[in-house]
CSV table of C-alpha atoms in Angstrom, one decimal:
chain,number,residue,atom,x,y,z
A,1,MET,CA,13.3,-51.7,11.5
A,2,PHE,CA,14.8,-50.5,8.2
A,3,LYS,CA,15.3,-46.7,8.1
A,4,TYR,CA,16.0,-44.9,4.9
A,5,VAL,CA,18.5,-42.1,5.3
A,6,LEU,CA,18.7,-39.4,2.7
A,7,PRO,CA,22.2,-39.0,1.2
A,8,ALA,CA,24.1,-35.9,2.4
A,9,SER,CA,24.2,-34.5,-1.1
A,10,LEU,CA,20.5,-34.6,-1.4
A,11,LEU,CA,20.0,-33.0,2.0
A,12,LEU,CA,22.3,-30.1,0.9
A,13,SER,CA,20.3,-29.8,-2.3
A,14,VAL,CA,17.0,-29.6,-0.4
A,15,SER,CA,18.5,-27.0,2.0
A,16,ALA,CA,19.8,-24.9,-0.9
A,17,PHE,CA,16.3,-24.5,-2.2
A,18,ALA,CA,14.6,-23.6,1.1
A,19,GLN,CA,12.9,-20.3,0.8
A,20,THR,CA,12.4,-17.6,3.4
A,21,GLN,CA,8.7,-17.4,4.3
A,22,VAL,CA,7.3,-13.8,4.1
A,23,VAL,CA,3.7,-13.0,4.9
A,24,THR,CA,2.4,-9.8,3.5
A,25,SER,CA,-0.9,-8.0,4.1
A,26,VAL,CA,-1.9,-6.5,0.8
A,27,LYS,CA,-0.9,-6.6,-2.9
A,28,PRO,CA,1.2,-3.4,-3.0
A,29,VAL,CA,3.3,-4.8,-0.1
A,30,SER,CA,3.7,-8.1,-2.0
A,31,MET,CA,4.9,-6.2,-5.1
A,32,ILE,CA,7.8,-4.7,-3.2
A,33,VAL,CA,8.7,-7.7,-1.2
A,34,SER,CA,8.7,-10.1,-4.2
A,35,ALA,CA,10.9,-7.7,-6.2
A,36,ILE,CA,13.5,-7.7,-3.5
A,37,GLY,CA,13.3,-11.3,-2.4
A,38,GLY,CA,13.0,-12.8,-5.9
A,39,GLU,CA,13.5,-16.6,-6.0
A,40,HIS,CA,14.8,-16.8,-2.5
A,41,ILE,CA,11.5,-16.1,-0.8
A,42,GLU,CA,7.9,-17.4,-0.8
A,43,VAL,CA,5.3,-14.6,-0.4
A,44,GLN,CA,2.0,-15.4,1.2
A,45,GLN,CA,-0.5,-12.6,1.0
A,46,LEU,CA,-3.4,-12.4,3.5
A,47,VAL,CA,-5.9,-10.1,1.8
A,48,SER,CA,-6.9,-11.4,-1.6
A,49,ASN,CA,-6.5,-9.1,-4.6
A,50,GLN,CA,-10.3,-8.8,-5.0
A,51,ALA,CA,-10.9,-7.9,-1.3
A,52,SER,CA,-10.5,-4.7,0.6
A,53,PRO,CA,-8.2,-4.5,3.7
A,54,HIS,CA,-10.8,-2.2,5.3
A,55,ASP,CA,-13.2,-4.9,6.3
A,56,PHE,CA,-10.9,-8.0,6.2
A,57,ALA,CA,-11.2,-10.6,9.0
A,58,MET,CA,-8.5,-13.1,9.9
A,59,ARG,CA,-9.1,-16.9,9.6
A,60,PRO,CA,-7.3,-19.7,11.5
A,61,SER,CA,-5.3,-20.4,8.3
A,62,ASP,CA,-4.0,-16.8,8.3
A,63,LEU,CA,-2.9,-17.1,11.9
A,64,ARG,CA,-1.0,-20.2,11.0
A,65,LYS,CA,0.8,-18.3,8.2
A,66,LEU,CA,1.8,-15.6,10.6
A,67,ASP,CA,3.1,-18.1,13.1
A,68,GLN,CA,5.2,-19.9,10.5
A,69,ALA,CA,6.6,-16.8,8.8
A,70,ASP,CA,10.2,-15.7,8.9
A,71,LEU,CA,9.1,-12.1,8.2
A,72,VAL,CA,5.7,-10.3,8.3
A,73,VAL,CA,5.4,-7.1,6.2
A,74,TRP,CA,2.3,-4.9,6.6
A,75,VAL,CA,1.1,-1.3,6.1
A,76,GLY,CA,-0.2,-0.2,9.5
A,77,GLU,CA,-3.0,-0.6,12.1
A,78,SER,CA,-5.1,2.3,10.6
A,79,LEU,CA,-5.4,0.3,7.4
A,80,GLU,CA,-5.1,-3.3,8.7
A,81,ALA,CA,-6.6,-3.3,12.2
A,82,PHE,CA,-6.8,-7.1,11.9
A,83,MET,CA,-3.0,-7.4,12.1
A,84,GLU,CA,-2.5,-5.7,15.4
A,85,LYS,CA,-3.6,-8.3,17.9
A,86,PRO,CA,-2.1,-11.4,16.1
A,87,LEU,CA,1.3,-9.6,15.8
A,88,ALA,CA,1.2,-8.6,19.5
A,89,ASN,CA,0.8,-12.3,20.3
A,90,LEU,CA,3.9,-13.1,18.2
A,91,SER,CA,6.4,-11.0,20.1
A,92,ALA,CA,9.4,-12.9,18.8
A,93,LYS,CA,8.4,-12.5,15.2
A,94,LYS,CA,10.2,-10.1,13.0
A,95,ASP,CA,7.7,-7.7,11.4
A,96,LEU,CA,7.9,-4.5,9.3
A,97,GLU,CA,5.2,-2.0,9.7
A,98,TRP,CA,5.5,0.3,6.8
A,99,MET,CA,3.9,3.4,8.4
A,100,ALA,CA,6.3,3.0,11.4
A,101,LEU,CA,9.5,3.2,9.4
A,102,ASN,CA,11.6,6.3,10.2
A,103,ASP,CA,11.8,7.6,6.7
A,104,ALA,CA,8.2,7.0,5.6
A,105,PHE,CA,6.4,10.1,4.4
A,106,LEU,CA,3.0,10.3,6.0
A,107,ARG,CA,0.2,12.7,5.1
A,108,GLU,CA,-3.1,13.6,6.9
A,109,PHE,CA,-6.5,13.0,5.3
A,110,GLY,CA,-7.7,16.2,3.7
A,111,ASP,CA,-4.2,17.5,3.0
A,112,LYS,CA,-4.6,18.8,-0.5
A,113,GLU,CA,-1.3,20.5,-0.9
A,114,ALA,CA,1.2,18.8,-3.2
A,115,HIS,CA,4.6,18.5,-1.8
A,116,ASP,CA,7.7,19.7,-3.7
A,117,HIS,CA,8.9,16.7,-5.6
A,118,ASP,CA,12.5,17.6,-5.8
A,119,GLU,CA,12.7,18.6,-2.1
A,120,HIS,CA,10.8,15.5,-1.2
A,121,HIS,CA,13.2,13.2,-3.0
A,122,GLU,CA,16.2,15.1,-1.6
A,123,ASP,CA,15.0,14.5,1.9
A,124,HIS,CA,14.8,10.8,1.4
A,125,ASP,CA,18.3,9.7,0.5
A,126,HIS,CA,17.7,6.1,1.5
A,127,ASP,CA,21.1,4.8,0.9
A,128,GLU,CA,22.5,7.2,3.5
A,129,HIS,CA,19.6,7.2,6.0
A,130,HIS,CA,19.2,3.4,6.3
A,131,GLU,CA,22.8,2.2,6.7
A,132,ASP,CA,22.8,2.0,10.4
A,133,HIS,CA,19.1,1.6,11.0
A,134,ASP,CA,18.4,-1.5,13.1
A,135,HIS,CA,14.8,-2.6,12.3
A,136,ASP,CA,14.7,-5.2,15.0
A,137,GLU,CA,15.5,-2.6,17.6
A,138,HIS,CA,13.0,-0.2,16.0
A,139,HIS,CA,10.2,-2.6,16.4
A,140,GLU,CA,11.1,-3.7,19.9
A,141,ASP,CA,10.7,-0.1,21.0
A,142,HIS,CA,7.5,0.5,19.0
A,143,ASP,CA,4.4,0.3,21.0
A,144,HIS,CA,1.6,-0.3,18.6
A,145,ASP,CA,-1.2,0.6,21.0
A,146,GLU,CA,0.4,3.9,22.0
A,147,HIS,CA,1.3,4.7,18.4
A,148,HIS,CA,-2.3,4.3,17.2
A,149,GLU,CA,-4.2,5.6,20.3
A,150,ASP,CA,-5.5,8.6,18.4
A,151,HIS,CA,-7.2,6.4,15.7
A,152,ASP,CA,-10.5,6.0,17.5
A,153,GLN,CA,-12.7,4.0,15.2
A,154,ASP,CA,-15.8,4.8,17.3
A,155,GLU,CA,-15.6,8.4,16.1
A,156,HIS,CA,-16.1,7.1,12.5
A,157,HIS,CA,-19.4,8.2,10.9
A,158,GLU,CA,-20.7,5.8,8.2
A,159,GLU,CA,-21.9,8.6,5.9
A,160,HIS,CA,-18.3,9.9,5.6
A,161,GLY,CA,-16.4,6.7,4.9
A,162,HIS,CA,-16.2,2.9,4.9
A,163,GLU,CA,-17.5,1.1,7.9
A,164,GLY,CA,-14.7,0.5,10.4
A,165,HIS,CA,-12.3,2.8,8.4
A,166,ASP,CA,-11.9,6.3,9.7
A,167,HIS,CA,-11.1,8.9,7.0
A,168,SER,CA,-9.5,11.3,9.5
A,169,GLY,CA,-6.0,11.5,10.9
A,170,THR,CA,-3.1,9.9,9.1
A,171,ASP,CA,-3.7,8.5,5.6
A,172,PRO,CA,-2.6,4.8,5.5
A,173,HIS,CA,-2.5,4.5,1.7
A,174,VAL,CA,1.3,5.1,1.8
A,175,TRP,CA,2.1,2.8,-1.2
A,176,LEU,CA,0.7,5.3,-3.6
A,177,ASP,CA,3.8,7.5,-3.2
A,178,PRO,CA,6.8,6.1,-4.9
A,179,VAL,CA,9.1,7.7,-2.3
A,180,ASN,CA,7.5,5.4,0.3
A,181,ALA,CA,7.9,2.4,-1.9
A,182,LYS,CA,11.7,3.0,-1.8
A,183,VAL,CA,11.6,3.3,1.9
A,184,LEU,CA,9.9,-0.1,2.3
A,185,ALA,CA,12.2,-1.7,-0.3
A,186,LYS,CA,15.3,-0.6,1.7
A,187,ALA,CA,13.8,-1.9,4.9
A,188,VAL,CA,12.8,-5.3,3.4
A,189,THR,CA,16.3,-5.6,1.9
A,190,GLU,CA,17.9,-5.2,5.3
A,191,GLN,CA,15.6,-7.6,6.9
A,192,LEU,CA,16.0,-10.3,4.3
A,193,ILE,CA,19.8,-10.0,4.5
A,194,SER,CA,19.6,-10.3,8.3
A,195,ILE,CA,17.4,-13.5,7.9
A,196,ASP,CA,19.3,-15.0,4.9
A,197,PRO,CA,22.8,-13.5,4.7
A,198,GLU,CA,23.9,-16.2,2.3
A,199,HIS,CA,21.9,-14.4,-0.5
A,200,LYS,CA,23.0,-10.9,0.5
A,201,GLN,CA,24.4,-10.0,-2.9
A,202,ASP,CA,21.2,-11.1,-4.7
A,203,TYR,CA,19.0,-9.0,-2.4
A,204,GLN,CA,21.2,-5.9,-2.9
A,205,THR,CA,21.2,-6.4,-6.6
A,206,ASN,CA,17.4,-6.7,-6.6
A,207,PHE,CA,17.1,-3.6,-4.5
A,208,GLN,CA,19.2,-1.5,-6.9
A,209,ALA,CA,17.1,-2.8,-9.9
A,210,PHE,CA,13.9,-2.0,-8.0
A,211,MET,CA,15.1,1.6,-7.3
A,212,SER,CA,16.0,2.1,-10.9
A,213,SER,CA,12.7,0.8,-12.2
A,214,VAL,CA,10.7,3.0,-9.8
A,215,GLU,CA,12.7,6.1,-10.7
A,216,HIS,CA,12.1,5.4,-14.4
A,217,ALA,CA,8.4,4.9,-13.9
A,218,ASP,CA,8.0,7.9,-11.6
A,219,HIS,CA,9.6,10.2,-14.1
A,220,ASP,CA,7.5,8.8,-17.0
A,221,VAL,CA,4.2,9.0,-15.0
A,222,ALA,CA,5.0,12.6,-13.9
A,223,GLU,CA,5.5,13.7,-17.5
A,224,ARG,CA,2.3,12.0,-18.7
A,225,LEU,CA,0.0,13.2,-15.9
A,226,ALA,CA,1.2,16.8,-16.4
A,227,ASP,CA,-1.2,17.0,-19.3
A,228,VAL,CA,-4.3,16.3,-17.2
A,229,ALA,CA,-3.1,17.9,-13.9
A,230,ASP,CA,-5.8,20.6,-14.0
A,231,VAL,CA,-8.8,18.4,-14.9
A,232,PRO,CA,-11.2,18.1,-11.9
A,233,TYR,CA,-12.6,14.7,-10.9
A,234,PHE,CA,-14.2,12.8,-7.9
A,235,VAL,CA,-12.9,9.5,-6.5
A,236,PHE,CA,-14.8,6.6,-4.9
A,237,HIS,CA,-13.2,7.1,-1.5
A,238,GLU,CA,-10.3,9.1,-0.2
A,239,ALA,CA,-7.5,6.7,-0.9
A,240,TYR,CA,-5.3,8.5,-3.5
A,241,GLY,CA,-3.9,11.5,-1.7
A,242,TYR,CA,-0.3,10.3,-1.8
A,243,PHE,CA,-0.5,9.7,-5.5
A,244,GLU,CA,-2.4,12.9,-6.2
A,245,ASN,CA,-0.1,15.1,-4.1
A,246,HIS,CA,3.0,13.6,-5.6
A,247,TYR,CA,1.9,14.2,-9.2
A,248,GLY,CA,-0.2,17.4,-8.5
A,249,LEU,CA,-3.6,16.2,-9.6
A,250,ASN,CA,-6.9,18.0,-9.2
A,251,ASN,CA,-9.2,15.8,-7.0
A,252,LYS,CA,-12.3,17.7,-6.0
A,253,GLY,CA,-13.8,15.3,-3.6
A,254,ALA,CA,-14.7,11.7,-2.7
A,255,ILE,CA,-18.0,9.9,-2.5
A,256,ALA,CA,-16.7,8.2,0.6
A,257,LEU,CA,-19.9,6.2,1.3
A,258,SER,CA,-20.1,2.8,2.9
A,259,PRO,CA,-19.8,0.4,0.0
A,260,GLU,CA,-22.6,-1.7,1.5
A,261,ARG,CA,-25.2,1.1,1.1
A,262,LYS,CA,-26.4,3.1,-1.8
A,263,PRO,CA,-26.4,6.9,-1.2
A,264,GLY,CA,-29.7,8.4,-0.1
A,265,ALA,CA,-31.4,11.1,-2.2
A,266,LYS,CA,-30.0,14.0,-0.2
A,267,THR,CA,-26.4,12.6,-0.5
A,268,VAL,CA,-26.8,12.1,-4.2
A,269,ALA,CA,-28.2,15.7,-4.6
A,270,HIS,CA,-25.3,17.2,-2.6
A,271,ILE,CA,-22.6,15.3,-4.5
A,272,ARG,CA,-24.2,16.2,-7.8
A,273,GLU,CA,-24.2,19.9,-6.8
A,274,GLU,CA,-20.5,19.6,-6.0
A,275,ILE,CA,-19.8,17.8,-9.3
A,276,GLU,CA,-21.6,20.6,-11.2
A,277,GLU,CA,-20.0,23.4,-9.2
A,278,HIS,CA,-16.4,22.1,-9.8
A,279,ASN,CA,-17.1,21.1,-13.5
A,280,VAL,CA,-16.1,17.6,-12.7
A,281,SER,CA,-15.4,15.5,-15.8
A,282,CYS,CA,-15.0,12.1,-14.3
A,283,VAL,CA,-16.1,10.1,-11.2
A,284,PHE,CA,-13.9,7.1,-10.5
A,285,SER,CA,-15.1,3.7,-9.1
A,286,GLU,CA,-13.0,0.9,-7.7
A,287,PRO,CA,-12.9,-2.9,-8.5
A,288,GLN,CA,-13.1,-3.8,-4.8
A,289,PHE,CA,-16.6,-2.3,-4.5
A,290,SER,CA,-19.8,-2.2,-6.5
A,291,PRO,CA,-19.9,0.6,-9.1
A,292,ALA,CA,-23.6,1.0,-8.5
A,293,ILE,CA,-23.1,4.1,-6.3
A,294,VAL,CA,-21.1,5.8,-9.0
A,295,GLU,CA,-23.6,4.9,-11.7
A,296,THR,CA,-26.4,6.4,-9.5
A,297,LEU,CA,-24.5,9.6,-9.1
A,298,ILE,CA,-23.7,10.2,-12.8
A,299,ASP,CA,-27.0,9.0,-14.2
A,300,GLY,CA,-28.4,11.5,-16.6
A,301,THR,CA,-25.2,13.6,-16.7
A,302,ASP,CA,-22.3,13.9,-19.2
A,303,VAL,CA,-19.8,13.0,-16.5
A,304,LYS,CA,-17.6,10.1,-17.5
A,305,THR,CA,-16.6,7.2,-15.3
A,306,ALA,CA,-13.6,4.8,-15.1
A,307,VAL,CA,-12.1,2.4,-12.6
A,308,LEU,CA,-9.1,3.3,-10.4
A,309,ASP,CA,-7.5,0.3,-8.7
A,310,PRO,CA,-5.5,1.4,-5.6
A,311,LEU,CA,-4.3,-2.2,-5.0
A,312,GLY,CA,-3.0,-3.2,-8.4
A,313,THR,CA,-5.4,-6.2,-8.6
A,314,ASN,CA,-4.2,-7.4,-12.0
A,315,VAL,CA,-0.5,-6.6,-11.7
A,316,GLU,CA,1.5,-9.8,-11.8
A,317,LEU,CA,4.1,-10.1,-9.1
A,318,GLY,CA,7.7,-9.8,-10.3
A,319,ALA,CA,10.8,-7.6,-10.4
A,320,ASN,CA,8.9,-4.6,-12.0
A,321,SER,CA,5.5,-5.0,-10.4
A,322,TYR,CA,5.5,-1.7,-8.5
A,323,ALA,CA,6.7,0.2,-11.6
A,324,MET,CA,3.9,-1.4,-13.6
A,325,PHE,CA,1.4,-0.5,-10.8
A,326,LEU,CA,2.4,3.2,-11.0
A,327,THR,CA,2.2,3.2,-14.8
A,328,GLY,CA,-1.2,1.4,-14.8
A,329,LEU,CA,-2.7,3.7,-12.3
A,330,ALA,CA,-1.6,6.7,-14.4
A,331,ASP,CA,-3.2,5.1,-17.4
A,332,GLN,CA,-6.5,4.7,-15.5
A,333,TYR,CA,-6.5,8.4,-14.6
A,334,ILE,CA,-5.6,9.5,-18.1
A,335,SER,CA,-8.2,7.3,-19.7
A,336,CYS,CA,-11.0,9.3,-18.1
A,337,LEU,CA,-9.4,12.8,-17.7
A,338,LYS,CA,-8.3,13.3,-21.3
């Protein structure tokens, strides 16, 4: 039987264009991973840009993606409970859990105090802190079940948050603080170099470019948001604490209702009282959930509304995605608070 054998030159050409397969959980993770990996990686995101990670369910095709990935990057069990069991069954797989990284800055739900920006940045000198950090060893020693044993979803009350998502304990929306974005970028750079050392220089160059773009955007956003820092507002659900604390914004509360249910008359009355008491000028909705709840709350009032997108739904993936995300989110705040 005749067998066709590819020329060695063609085989080398095919090999040269083989990409590292990286599975990500949500869009903000994809922004950072794609910025560092550039043309050398293929990013496959599990949760679509229009969906919420709070109520996502894995499909067989998602499990296949995890099985075939060279690297899996996710936020943490308290945001993406759907990731815990599949990753436990892929013990040999390299994965990065953002919230488990040593230098990640974590806040508790309800923590309204803004941290000192200068001190916060000084404490996170990533070039020094990550040089000797072995992420494979870190994840081998990391017991996911033990780490998250305090996140008891059964204690969740529907009237205080999304079904299946407990708004108490550690806030998992870590991507909304640019300091945490730098932490993940450093960890992703190290992992990609470990997997694909041939392109080490490219990953390091991309990392430096990413750090520069985030510093630039962070400085710009801080200056622009200073003009509206004292303006009171309500958000759809308590997802923005990292961003608000970092930039010193004046969040007076969250609707925090299950997105599947409209608020009852008593709930509407109570939130309206708080809106009036705090002189709230804007109530923000989100593109991942129906705005009907917000419209019900502000009906008949002079309170404005606008959309805050905590996932960067419309941001195109690229080298400056995360910087564009920060700037875009600031624009969304300013549009309603000015």
